[in-house]
mmCIF file of C-alpha atoms in Angstrom:
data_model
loop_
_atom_site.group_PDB
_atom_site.id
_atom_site.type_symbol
_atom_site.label_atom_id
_atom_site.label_comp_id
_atom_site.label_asym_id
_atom_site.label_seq_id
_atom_site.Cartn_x
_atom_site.Cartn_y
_atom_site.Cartn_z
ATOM 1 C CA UNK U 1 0.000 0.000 0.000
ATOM 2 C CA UNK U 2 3.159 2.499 0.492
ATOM 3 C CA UNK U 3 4.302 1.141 -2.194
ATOM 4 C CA UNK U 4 1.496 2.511 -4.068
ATOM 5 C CA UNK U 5 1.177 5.595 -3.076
ATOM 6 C CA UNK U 6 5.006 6.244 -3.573
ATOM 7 C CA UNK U 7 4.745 5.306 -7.278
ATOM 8 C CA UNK U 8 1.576 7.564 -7.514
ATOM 9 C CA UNK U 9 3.253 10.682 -5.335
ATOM 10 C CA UNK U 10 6.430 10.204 -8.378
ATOM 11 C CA UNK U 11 3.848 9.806 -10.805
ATOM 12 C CA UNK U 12 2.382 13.624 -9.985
ATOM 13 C CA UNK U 13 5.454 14.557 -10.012
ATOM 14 C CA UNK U 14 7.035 13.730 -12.411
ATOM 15 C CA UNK U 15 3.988 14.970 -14.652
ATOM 16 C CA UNK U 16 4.280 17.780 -13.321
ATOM 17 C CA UNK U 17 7.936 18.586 -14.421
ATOM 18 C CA UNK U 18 6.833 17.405 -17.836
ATOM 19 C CA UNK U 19 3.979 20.021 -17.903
ATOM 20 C CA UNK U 20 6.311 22.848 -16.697
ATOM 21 C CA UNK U 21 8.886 21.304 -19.222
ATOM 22 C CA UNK U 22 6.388 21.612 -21.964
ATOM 23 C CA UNK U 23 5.261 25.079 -20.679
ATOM 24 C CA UNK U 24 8.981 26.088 -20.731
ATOM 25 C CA UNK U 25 9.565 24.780 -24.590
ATOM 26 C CA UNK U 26 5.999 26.496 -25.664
ATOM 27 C CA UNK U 27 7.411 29.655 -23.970
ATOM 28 C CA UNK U 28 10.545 28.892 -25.995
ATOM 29 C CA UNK U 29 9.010 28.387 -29.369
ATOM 30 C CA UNK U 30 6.686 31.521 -28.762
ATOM 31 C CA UNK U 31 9.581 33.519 -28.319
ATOM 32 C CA UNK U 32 11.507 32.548 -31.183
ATOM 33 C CA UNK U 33 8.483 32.700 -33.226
ATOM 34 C CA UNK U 34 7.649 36.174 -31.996
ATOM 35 C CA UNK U 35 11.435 36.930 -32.697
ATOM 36 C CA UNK U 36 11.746 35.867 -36.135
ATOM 37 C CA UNK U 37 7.801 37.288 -36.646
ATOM 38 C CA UNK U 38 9.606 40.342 -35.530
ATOM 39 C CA UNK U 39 12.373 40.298 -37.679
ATOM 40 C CA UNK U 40 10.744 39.461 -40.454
ATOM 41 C CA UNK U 41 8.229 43.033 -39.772
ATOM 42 C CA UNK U 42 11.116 44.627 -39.711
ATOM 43 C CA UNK U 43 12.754 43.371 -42.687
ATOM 44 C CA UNK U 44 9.785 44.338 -44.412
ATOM 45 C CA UNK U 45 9.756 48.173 -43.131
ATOM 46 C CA UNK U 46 13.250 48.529 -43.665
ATOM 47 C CA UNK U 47 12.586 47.885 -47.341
ATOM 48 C CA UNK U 48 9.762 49.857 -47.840
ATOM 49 C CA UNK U 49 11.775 52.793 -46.320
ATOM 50 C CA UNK U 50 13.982 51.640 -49.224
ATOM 51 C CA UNK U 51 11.151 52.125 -51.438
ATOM 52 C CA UNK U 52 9.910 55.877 -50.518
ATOM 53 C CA UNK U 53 13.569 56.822 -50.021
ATOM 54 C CA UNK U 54 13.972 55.465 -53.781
ATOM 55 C CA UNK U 55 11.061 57.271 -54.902
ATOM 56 C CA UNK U 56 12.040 60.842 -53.451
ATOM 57 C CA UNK U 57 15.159 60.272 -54.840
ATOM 58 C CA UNK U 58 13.547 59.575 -58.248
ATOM 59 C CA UNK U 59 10.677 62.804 -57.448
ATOM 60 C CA UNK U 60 14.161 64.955 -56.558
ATOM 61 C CA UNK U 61 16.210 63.418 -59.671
ATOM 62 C CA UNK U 62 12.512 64.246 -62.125
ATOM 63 C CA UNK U 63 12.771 67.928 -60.704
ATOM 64 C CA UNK U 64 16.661 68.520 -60.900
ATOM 65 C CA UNK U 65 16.725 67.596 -64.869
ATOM 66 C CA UNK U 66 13.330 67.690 -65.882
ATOM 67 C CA UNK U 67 13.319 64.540 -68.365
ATOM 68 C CA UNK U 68 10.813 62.986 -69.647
ATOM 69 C CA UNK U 69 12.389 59.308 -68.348
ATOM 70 C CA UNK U 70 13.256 60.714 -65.058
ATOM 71 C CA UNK U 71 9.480 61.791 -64.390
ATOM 72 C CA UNK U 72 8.194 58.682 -65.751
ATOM 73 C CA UNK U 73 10.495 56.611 -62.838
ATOM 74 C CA UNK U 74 9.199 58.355 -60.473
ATOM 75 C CA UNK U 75 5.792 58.141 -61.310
ATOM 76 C CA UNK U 76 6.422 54.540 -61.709
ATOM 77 C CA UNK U 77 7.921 54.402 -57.913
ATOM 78 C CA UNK U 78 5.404 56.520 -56.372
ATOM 79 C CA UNK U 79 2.714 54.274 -57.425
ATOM 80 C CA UNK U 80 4.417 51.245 -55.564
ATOM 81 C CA UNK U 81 3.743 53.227 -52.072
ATOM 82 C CA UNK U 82 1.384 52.991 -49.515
ATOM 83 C CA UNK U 83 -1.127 55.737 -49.932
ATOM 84 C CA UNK U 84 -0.145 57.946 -47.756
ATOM 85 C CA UNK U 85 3.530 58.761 -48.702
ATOM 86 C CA UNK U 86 1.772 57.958 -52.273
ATOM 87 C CA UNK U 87 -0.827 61.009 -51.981
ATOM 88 C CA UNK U 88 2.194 63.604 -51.225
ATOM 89 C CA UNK U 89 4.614 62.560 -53.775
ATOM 90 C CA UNK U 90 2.244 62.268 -56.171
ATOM 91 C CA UNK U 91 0.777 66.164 -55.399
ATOM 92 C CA UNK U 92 4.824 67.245 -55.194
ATOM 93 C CA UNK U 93 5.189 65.507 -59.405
ATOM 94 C CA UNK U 94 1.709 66.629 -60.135
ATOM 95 C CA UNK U 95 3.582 70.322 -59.574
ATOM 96 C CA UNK U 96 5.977 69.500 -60.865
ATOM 97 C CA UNK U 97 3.882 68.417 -64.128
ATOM 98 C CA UNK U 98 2.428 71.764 -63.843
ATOM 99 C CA UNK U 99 5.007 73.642 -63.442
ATOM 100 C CA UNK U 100 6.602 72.167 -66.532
ATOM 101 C CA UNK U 101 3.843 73.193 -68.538
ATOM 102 C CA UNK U 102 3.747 76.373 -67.392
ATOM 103 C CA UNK U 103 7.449 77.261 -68.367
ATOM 104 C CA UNK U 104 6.944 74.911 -71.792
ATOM 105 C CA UNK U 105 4.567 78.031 -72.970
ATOM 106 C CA UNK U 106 6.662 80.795 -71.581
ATOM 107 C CA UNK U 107 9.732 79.203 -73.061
ATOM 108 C CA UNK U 108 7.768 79.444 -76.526
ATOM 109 C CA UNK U 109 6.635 82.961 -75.898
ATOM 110 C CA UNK U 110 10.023 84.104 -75.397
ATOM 111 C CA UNK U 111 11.412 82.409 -78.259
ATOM 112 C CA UNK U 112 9.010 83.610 -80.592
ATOM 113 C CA UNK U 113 9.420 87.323 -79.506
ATOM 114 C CA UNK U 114 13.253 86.734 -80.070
ATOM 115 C CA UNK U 115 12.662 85.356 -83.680
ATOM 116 C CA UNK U 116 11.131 89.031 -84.435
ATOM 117 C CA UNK U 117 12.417 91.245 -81.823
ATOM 118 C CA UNK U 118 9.673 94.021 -81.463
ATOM 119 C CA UNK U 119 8.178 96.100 -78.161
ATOM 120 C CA UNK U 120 4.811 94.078 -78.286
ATOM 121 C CA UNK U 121 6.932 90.542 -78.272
ATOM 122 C CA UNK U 122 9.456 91.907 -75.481
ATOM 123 C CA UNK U 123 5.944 93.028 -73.418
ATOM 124 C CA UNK U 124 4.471 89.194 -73.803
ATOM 125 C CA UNK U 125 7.354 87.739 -72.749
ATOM 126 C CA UNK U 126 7.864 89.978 -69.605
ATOM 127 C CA UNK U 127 3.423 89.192 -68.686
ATOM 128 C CA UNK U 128 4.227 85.460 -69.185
ATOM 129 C CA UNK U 129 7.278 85.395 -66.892
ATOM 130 C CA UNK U 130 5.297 86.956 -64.294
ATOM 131 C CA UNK U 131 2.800 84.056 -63.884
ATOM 132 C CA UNK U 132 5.495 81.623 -63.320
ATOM 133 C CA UNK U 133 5.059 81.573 -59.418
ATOM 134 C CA UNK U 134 6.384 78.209 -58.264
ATOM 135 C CA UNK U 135 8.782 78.652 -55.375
ATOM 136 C CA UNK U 136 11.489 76.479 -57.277
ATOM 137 C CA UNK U 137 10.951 79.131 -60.729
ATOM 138 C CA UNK U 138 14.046 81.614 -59.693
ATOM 139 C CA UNK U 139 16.651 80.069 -62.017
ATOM 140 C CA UNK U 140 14.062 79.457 -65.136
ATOM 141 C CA UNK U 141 12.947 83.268 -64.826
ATOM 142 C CA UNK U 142 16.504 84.611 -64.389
ATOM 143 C CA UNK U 143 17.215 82.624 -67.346
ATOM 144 C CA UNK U 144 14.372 83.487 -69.636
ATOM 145 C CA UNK U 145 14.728 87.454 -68.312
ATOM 146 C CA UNK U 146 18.628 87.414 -69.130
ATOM 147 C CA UNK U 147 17.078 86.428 -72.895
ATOM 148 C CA UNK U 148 14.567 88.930 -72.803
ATOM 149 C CA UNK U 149 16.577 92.030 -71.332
ATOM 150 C CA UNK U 150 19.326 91.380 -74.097
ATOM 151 C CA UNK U 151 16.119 91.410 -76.544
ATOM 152 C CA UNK U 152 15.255 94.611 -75.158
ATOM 153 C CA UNK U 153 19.019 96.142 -75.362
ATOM 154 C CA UNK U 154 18.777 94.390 -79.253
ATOM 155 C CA UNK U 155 15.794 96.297 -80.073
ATOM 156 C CA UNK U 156 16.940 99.959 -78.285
ATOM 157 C CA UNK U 157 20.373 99.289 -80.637
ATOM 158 C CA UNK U 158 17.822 98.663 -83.801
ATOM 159 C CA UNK U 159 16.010 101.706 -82.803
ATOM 160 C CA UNK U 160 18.666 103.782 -82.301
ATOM 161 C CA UNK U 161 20.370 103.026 -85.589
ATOM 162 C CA UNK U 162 17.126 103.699 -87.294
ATOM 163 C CA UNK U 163 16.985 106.568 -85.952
ATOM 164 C CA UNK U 164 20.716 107.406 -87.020
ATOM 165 C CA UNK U 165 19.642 106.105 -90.667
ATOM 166 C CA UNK U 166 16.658 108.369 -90.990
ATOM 167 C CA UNK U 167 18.636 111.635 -89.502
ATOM 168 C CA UNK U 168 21.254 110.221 -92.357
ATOM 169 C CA UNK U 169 18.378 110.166 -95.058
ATOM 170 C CA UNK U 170 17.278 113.267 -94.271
ATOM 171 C CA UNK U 171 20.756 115.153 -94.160
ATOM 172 C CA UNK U 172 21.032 114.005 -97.536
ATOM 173 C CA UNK U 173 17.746 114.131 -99.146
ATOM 174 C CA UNK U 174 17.479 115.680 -102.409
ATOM 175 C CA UNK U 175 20.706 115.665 -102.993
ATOM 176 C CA UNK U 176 23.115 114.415 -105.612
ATOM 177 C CA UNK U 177 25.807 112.327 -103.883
ATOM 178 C CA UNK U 178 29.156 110.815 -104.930
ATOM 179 C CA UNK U 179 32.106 108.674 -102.934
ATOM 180 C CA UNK U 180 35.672 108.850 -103.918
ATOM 181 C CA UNK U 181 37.228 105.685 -103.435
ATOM 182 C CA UNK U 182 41.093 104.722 -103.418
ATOM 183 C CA UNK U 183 42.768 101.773 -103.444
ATOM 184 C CA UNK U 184 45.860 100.266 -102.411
ATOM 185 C CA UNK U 185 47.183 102.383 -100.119
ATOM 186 C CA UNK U 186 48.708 103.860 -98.028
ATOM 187 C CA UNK U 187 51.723 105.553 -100.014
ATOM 188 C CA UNK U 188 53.822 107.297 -97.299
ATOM 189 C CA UNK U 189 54.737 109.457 -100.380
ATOM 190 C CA UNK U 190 51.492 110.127 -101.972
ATOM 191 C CA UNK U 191 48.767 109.448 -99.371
ATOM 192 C CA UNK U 192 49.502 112.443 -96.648
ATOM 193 C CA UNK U 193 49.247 114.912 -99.808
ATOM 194 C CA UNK U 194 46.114 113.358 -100.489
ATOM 195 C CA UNK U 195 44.803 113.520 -96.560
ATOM 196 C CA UNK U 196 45.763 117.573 -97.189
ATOM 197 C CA UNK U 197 43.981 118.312 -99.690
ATOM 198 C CA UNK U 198 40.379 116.821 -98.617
ATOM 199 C CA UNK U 199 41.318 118.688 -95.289
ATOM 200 C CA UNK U 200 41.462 122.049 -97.412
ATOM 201 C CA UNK U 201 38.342 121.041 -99.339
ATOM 202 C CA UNK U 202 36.573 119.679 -96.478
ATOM 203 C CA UNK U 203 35.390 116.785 -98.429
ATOM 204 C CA UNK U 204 35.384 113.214 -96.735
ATOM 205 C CA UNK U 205 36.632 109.885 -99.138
ATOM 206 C CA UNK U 206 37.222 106.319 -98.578
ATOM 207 C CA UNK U 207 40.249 104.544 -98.313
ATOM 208 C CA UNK U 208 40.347 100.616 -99.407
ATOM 209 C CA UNK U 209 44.019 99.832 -97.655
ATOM 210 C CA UNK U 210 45.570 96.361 -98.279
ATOM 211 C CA UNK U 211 46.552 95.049 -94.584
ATOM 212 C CA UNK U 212 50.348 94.886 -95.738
ATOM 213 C CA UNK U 213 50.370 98.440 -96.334
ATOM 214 C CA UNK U 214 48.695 99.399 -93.143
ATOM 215 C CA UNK U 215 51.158 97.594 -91.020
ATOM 216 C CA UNK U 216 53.926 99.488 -92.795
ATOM 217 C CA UNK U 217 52.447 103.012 -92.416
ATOM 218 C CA UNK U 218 50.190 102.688 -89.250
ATOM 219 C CA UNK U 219 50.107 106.330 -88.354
ATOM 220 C CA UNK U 220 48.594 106.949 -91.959
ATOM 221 C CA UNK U 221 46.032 104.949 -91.694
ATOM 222 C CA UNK U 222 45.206 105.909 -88.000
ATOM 223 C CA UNK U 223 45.124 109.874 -89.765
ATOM 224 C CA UNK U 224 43.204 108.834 -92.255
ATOM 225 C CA UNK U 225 40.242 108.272 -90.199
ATOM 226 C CA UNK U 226 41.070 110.989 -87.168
ATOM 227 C CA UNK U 227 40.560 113.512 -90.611
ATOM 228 C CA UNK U 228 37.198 112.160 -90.944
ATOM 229 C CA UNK U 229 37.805 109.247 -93.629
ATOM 230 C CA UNK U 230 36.288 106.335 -94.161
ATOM 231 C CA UNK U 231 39.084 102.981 -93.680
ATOM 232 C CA UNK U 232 38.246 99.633 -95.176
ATOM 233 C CA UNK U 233 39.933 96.386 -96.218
ATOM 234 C CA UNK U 234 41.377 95.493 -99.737
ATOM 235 C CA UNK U 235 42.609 92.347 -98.720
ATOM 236 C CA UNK U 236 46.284 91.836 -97.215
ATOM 237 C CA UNK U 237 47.790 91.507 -100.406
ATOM 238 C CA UNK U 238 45.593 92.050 -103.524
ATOM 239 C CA UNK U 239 45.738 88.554 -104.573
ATOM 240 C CA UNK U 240 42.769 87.199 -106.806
ATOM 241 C CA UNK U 241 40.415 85.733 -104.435
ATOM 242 C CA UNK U 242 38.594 83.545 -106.460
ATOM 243 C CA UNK U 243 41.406 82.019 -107.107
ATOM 244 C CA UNK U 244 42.453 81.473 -103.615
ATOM 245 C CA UNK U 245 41.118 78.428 -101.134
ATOM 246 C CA UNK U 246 38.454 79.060 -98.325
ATOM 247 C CA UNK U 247 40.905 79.352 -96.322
ATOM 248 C CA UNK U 248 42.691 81.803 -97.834
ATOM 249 C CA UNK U 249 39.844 83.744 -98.987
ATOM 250 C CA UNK U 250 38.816 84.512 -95.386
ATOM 251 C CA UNK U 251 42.552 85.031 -94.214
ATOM 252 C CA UNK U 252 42.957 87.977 -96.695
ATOM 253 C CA UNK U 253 40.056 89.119 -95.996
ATOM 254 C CA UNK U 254 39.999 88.956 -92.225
ATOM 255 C CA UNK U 255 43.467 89.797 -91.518
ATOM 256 C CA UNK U 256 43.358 93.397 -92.986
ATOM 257 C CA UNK U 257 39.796 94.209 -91.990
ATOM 258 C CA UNK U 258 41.506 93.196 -88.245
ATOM 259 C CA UNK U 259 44.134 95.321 -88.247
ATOM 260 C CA UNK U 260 42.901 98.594 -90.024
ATOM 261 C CA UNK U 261 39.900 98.585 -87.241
ATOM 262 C CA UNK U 262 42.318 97.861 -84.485
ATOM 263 C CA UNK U 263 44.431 101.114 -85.757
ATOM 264 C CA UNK U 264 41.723 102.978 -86.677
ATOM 265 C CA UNK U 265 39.453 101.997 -83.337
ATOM 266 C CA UNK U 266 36.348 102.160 -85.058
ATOM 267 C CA UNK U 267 34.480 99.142 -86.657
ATOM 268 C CA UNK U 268 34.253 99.479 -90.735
ATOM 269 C CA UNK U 269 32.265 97.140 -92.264
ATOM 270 C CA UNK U 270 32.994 97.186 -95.656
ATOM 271 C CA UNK U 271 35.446 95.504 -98.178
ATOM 272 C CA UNK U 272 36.657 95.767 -101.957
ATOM 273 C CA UNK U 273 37.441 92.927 -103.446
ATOM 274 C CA UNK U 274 40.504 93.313 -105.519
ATOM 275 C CA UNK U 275 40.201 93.357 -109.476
ATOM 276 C CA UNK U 276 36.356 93.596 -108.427
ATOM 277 C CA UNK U 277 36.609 89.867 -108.350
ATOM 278 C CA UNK U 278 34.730 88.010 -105.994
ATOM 279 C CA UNK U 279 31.633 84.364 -105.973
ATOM 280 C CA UNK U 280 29.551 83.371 -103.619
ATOM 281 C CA UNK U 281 32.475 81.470 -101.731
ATOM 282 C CA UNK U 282 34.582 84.561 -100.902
ATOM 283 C CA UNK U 283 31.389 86.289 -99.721
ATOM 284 C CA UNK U 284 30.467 83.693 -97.781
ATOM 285 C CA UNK U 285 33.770 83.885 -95.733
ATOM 286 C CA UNK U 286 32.833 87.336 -93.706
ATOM 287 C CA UNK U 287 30.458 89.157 -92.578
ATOM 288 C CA UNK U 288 31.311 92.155 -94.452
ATOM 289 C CA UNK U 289 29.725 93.933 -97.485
ATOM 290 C CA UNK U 290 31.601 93.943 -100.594
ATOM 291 C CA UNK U 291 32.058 97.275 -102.884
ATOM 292 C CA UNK U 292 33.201 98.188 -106.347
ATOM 293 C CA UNK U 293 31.819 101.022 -108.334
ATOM 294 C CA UNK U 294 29.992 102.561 -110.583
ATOM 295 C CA UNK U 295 33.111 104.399 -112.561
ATOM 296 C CA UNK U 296 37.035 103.390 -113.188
ATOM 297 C CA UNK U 297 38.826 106.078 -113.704
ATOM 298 C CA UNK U 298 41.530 103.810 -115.315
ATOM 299 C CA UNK U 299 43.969 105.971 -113.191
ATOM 300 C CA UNK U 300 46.745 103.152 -113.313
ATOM 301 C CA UNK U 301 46.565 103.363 -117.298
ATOM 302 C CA UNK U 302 47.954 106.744 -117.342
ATOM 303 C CA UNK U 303 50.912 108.753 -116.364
ATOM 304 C CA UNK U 304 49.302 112.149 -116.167
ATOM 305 C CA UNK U 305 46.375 113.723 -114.252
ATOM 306 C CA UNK U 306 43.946 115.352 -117.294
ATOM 307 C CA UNK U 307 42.362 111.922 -118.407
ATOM 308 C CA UNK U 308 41.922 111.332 -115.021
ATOM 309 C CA UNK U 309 39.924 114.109 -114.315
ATOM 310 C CA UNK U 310 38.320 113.786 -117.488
ATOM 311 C CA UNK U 311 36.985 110.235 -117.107
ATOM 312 C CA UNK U 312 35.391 111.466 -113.317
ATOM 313 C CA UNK U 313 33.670 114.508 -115.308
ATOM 314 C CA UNK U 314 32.180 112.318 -118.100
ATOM 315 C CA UNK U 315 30.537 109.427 -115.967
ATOM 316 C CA UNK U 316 30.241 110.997 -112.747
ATOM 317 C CA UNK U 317 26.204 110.456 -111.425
ATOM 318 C CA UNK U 318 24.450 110.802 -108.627
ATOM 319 C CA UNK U 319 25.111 107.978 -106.207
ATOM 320 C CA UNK U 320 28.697 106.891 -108.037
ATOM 321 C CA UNK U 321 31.521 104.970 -106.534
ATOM 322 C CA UNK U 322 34.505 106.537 -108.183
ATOM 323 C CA UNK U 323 37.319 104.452 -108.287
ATOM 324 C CA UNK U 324 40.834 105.603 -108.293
ATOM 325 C CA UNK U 325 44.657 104.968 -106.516
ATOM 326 C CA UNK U 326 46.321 106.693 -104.024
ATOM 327 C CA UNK U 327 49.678 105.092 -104.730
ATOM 328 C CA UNK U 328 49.737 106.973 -108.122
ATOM 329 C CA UNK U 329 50.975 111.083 -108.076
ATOM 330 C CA UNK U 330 48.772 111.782 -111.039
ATOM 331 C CA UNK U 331 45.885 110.783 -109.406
ATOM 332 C CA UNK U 332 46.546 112.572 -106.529
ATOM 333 C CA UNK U 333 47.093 115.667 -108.420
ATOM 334 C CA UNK U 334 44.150 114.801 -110.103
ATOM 335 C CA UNK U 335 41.631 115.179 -107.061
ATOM 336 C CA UNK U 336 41.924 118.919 -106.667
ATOM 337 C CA UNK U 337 40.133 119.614 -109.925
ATOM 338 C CA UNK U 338 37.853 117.013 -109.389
ATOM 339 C CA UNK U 339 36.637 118.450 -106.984
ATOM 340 C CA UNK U 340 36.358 121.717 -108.216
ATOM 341 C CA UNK U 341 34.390 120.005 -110.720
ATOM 342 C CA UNK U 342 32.025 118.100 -108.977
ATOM 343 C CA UNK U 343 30.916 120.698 -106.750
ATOM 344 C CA UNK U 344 30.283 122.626 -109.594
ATOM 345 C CA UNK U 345 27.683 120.189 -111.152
ATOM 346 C CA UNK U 346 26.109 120.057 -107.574
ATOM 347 C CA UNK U 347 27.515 117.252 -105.826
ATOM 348 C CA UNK U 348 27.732 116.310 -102.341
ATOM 349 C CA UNK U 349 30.898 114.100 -101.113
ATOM 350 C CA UNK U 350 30.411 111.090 -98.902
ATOM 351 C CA UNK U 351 31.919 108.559 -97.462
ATOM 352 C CA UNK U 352 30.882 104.926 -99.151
ATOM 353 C CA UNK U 353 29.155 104.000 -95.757
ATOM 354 C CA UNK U 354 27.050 107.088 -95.546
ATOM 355 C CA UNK U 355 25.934 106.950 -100.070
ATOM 356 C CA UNK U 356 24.357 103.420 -99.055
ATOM 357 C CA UNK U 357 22.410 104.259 -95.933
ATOM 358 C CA UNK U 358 21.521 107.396 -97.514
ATOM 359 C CA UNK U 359 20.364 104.623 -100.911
ATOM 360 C CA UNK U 360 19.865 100.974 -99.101
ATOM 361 C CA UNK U 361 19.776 102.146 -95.471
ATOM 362 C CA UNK U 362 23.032 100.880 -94.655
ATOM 363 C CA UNK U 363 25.190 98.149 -96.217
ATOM 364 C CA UNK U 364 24.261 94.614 -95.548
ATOM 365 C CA UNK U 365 26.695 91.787 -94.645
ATOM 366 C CA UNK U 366 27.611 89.521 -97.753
ATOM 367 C CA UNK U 367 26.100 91.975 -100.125
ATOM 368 C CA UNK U 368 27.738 93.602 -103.153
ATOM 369 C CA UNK U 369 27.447 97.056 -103.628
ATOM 370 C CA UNK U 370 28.064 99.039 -106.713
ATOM 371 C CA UNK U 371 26.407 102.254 -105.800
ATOM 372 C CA UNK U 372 23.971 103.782 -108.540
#
């Protein structure tokens, strides 16, 4: 009977340690469960952090360059959020969006007032660039204003050299005009006595220097316009130009036009072409006008100054571009009497610049001008 009740007294308890044993291990396995259950929640927030960090990255990415591809990925982010951090992303791109369109139309209403610079175009484009009001617009309005205010200084400059053309025009109206023109100077002999006597007559002329020559005698070229002359290029050398390369067109063209401004400090825009010789290549290698003339006064034919003058008196005509030497002595002593001459028939001297704004409004680049 004690016996019994022994076994039964181990009996309870040793079921009992197995129940707290089993407890224990259920405890156990709950925590571990809960632990990886845990881990595995976190796992999963860690990488959706990944995700909205990825798609402000992708929102900040669309607004730095503005490319199509760049919005689309981070549209195509945003829509893998949650809703919330999906509803404000999607409002930041949607202003984004907005905003794009908004500077798309001011961007075109800019560019077409700078296509045809005028006061009404310049007036759109300042109206549109006030209505972009985004708080991220500062660099796109600087931009488009720095266009606009150097379409505004374009169209004062336009305005005032209209206005320097019509006082021109009107100077000059009604009257018969003619340019003397000599080429390829300057002479340190012959050129000074030249400069002298237009400074006596008070009559202007225009000097077509080859760039060789005007490195030589600087100081006569640098006169020549301080006495009210006109300076332009005849090349460096009087070589042939259609003969010549590209190249070589522009460098002979270039090179003088460089220099004689650079002594002269002004800004000619004019060239002759030597021989009068000249296709669309060698215009096409400046930006200046070409001129010949209207009368040859064959000065180089002759050795004395009476056929000269004769040649000016025959074909002289309102709006000529007399064309003579200042390297020869019998043209120079030539020009007195022409002038005498010409102001007796009722002419008006002028530089070659001032006969074509007075005819054309000004000499255009690449053109070729004879006079009339």
């Amino acid at each position: 009977m004690k016996q019994r009740r022994l076994k039964s007294k181990g009996a309870k308890k040793a079921f009992w340690k197995l129940t707290l044993l089993i407890g224990a291990l259920l405890i156990v396995v709950a925590g571990v469960g809960t632990y990886y259950y845990d881990q595995g929640v976190q796992k999963q927030k860690i990488a959706y952090e990944k995700q909205v960090d990825e798609a402000r990255n992708a929102k900040d990415k669309a607004y730095d360059s503005r490319k199509a591809n760049d919005i689309e990925q981070a549209h195509k982010l945003i829509d893998k959020l949650h809703v919330k951090d999906k509803t404000s992303l999607d409002k930041s791109m949607s202003q984004l969006t907005n905003y794009l369109s908004e500077i798309d139309k001011v961007n075109q209403i800019v560019a077409k007032a700078h296509e045809n610079i005028s006061e009404e175009g310049i007036k759109s484009s300042e109206e549109a660039l006030e209505l972009l009001k985004a708080p991220y617009e500062k660099s796109d309005k600087e931009a488009l204003a720095k266009q606009v205010n150097a379409d505004k200084q374009i169209l004062i400059e336009r305005q005032k050299e209209a206005e320097l053309i019509a006082n021109v025009q009107n100077q000059y109206a009604n009257k018969k005009l003619i340019a003397l023109t000599f080429d390829d100077g300057p002479n340190p002999n012959t050129t000074p006595q030249l400069l002298k006597i237009f400074s006596d007559a008070q009559v202007p002329a225009t000097f077509f220097a080859l760039g060789k020559q005007a490195q030589a005698c600087p100081q006569i070229i640098k006169e020549e316009a301080d006495r009210g002359n006109e300076v332009a290029s005849h090349t460096w050398d009087h070589k042939d130009l259609v003969t010549l390369s590209p190249d070589q067109q522009k460098q002979e063209i270039e090179s003088a036009n460089q220099l004689i401004n650079k002594i002269t400090g002004k800004n000619v825009t004019l060239f002759r072409p030597p021989y009068g010789s000249y296709n669309k290549s060698v215009l096409s290698q400046t930006n200046l006008s070409a001129v010949n003339w209207t009368v040859d006064t064959n000065d180089w034919r002759y050795r004395t100054s009476a056929p000269v003058v004769q040649n000016v008196s025959t074909y002289a005509h309102d709006g000529a571009i007399i064309l003579m030497h200042d390297i020869h002595q019998w043209s120079v002593d030539a020009v007195p009497q022409i002038i005498k001459n010409l102001k007796a028939q009722g002419y008006t001297f002028v530089t070659v610049s001032t006969l074509l704004t007075v005819q054309d409004g000004g000499a255009k680049a690449q053109q070729v001008y004879f006079g009339r």
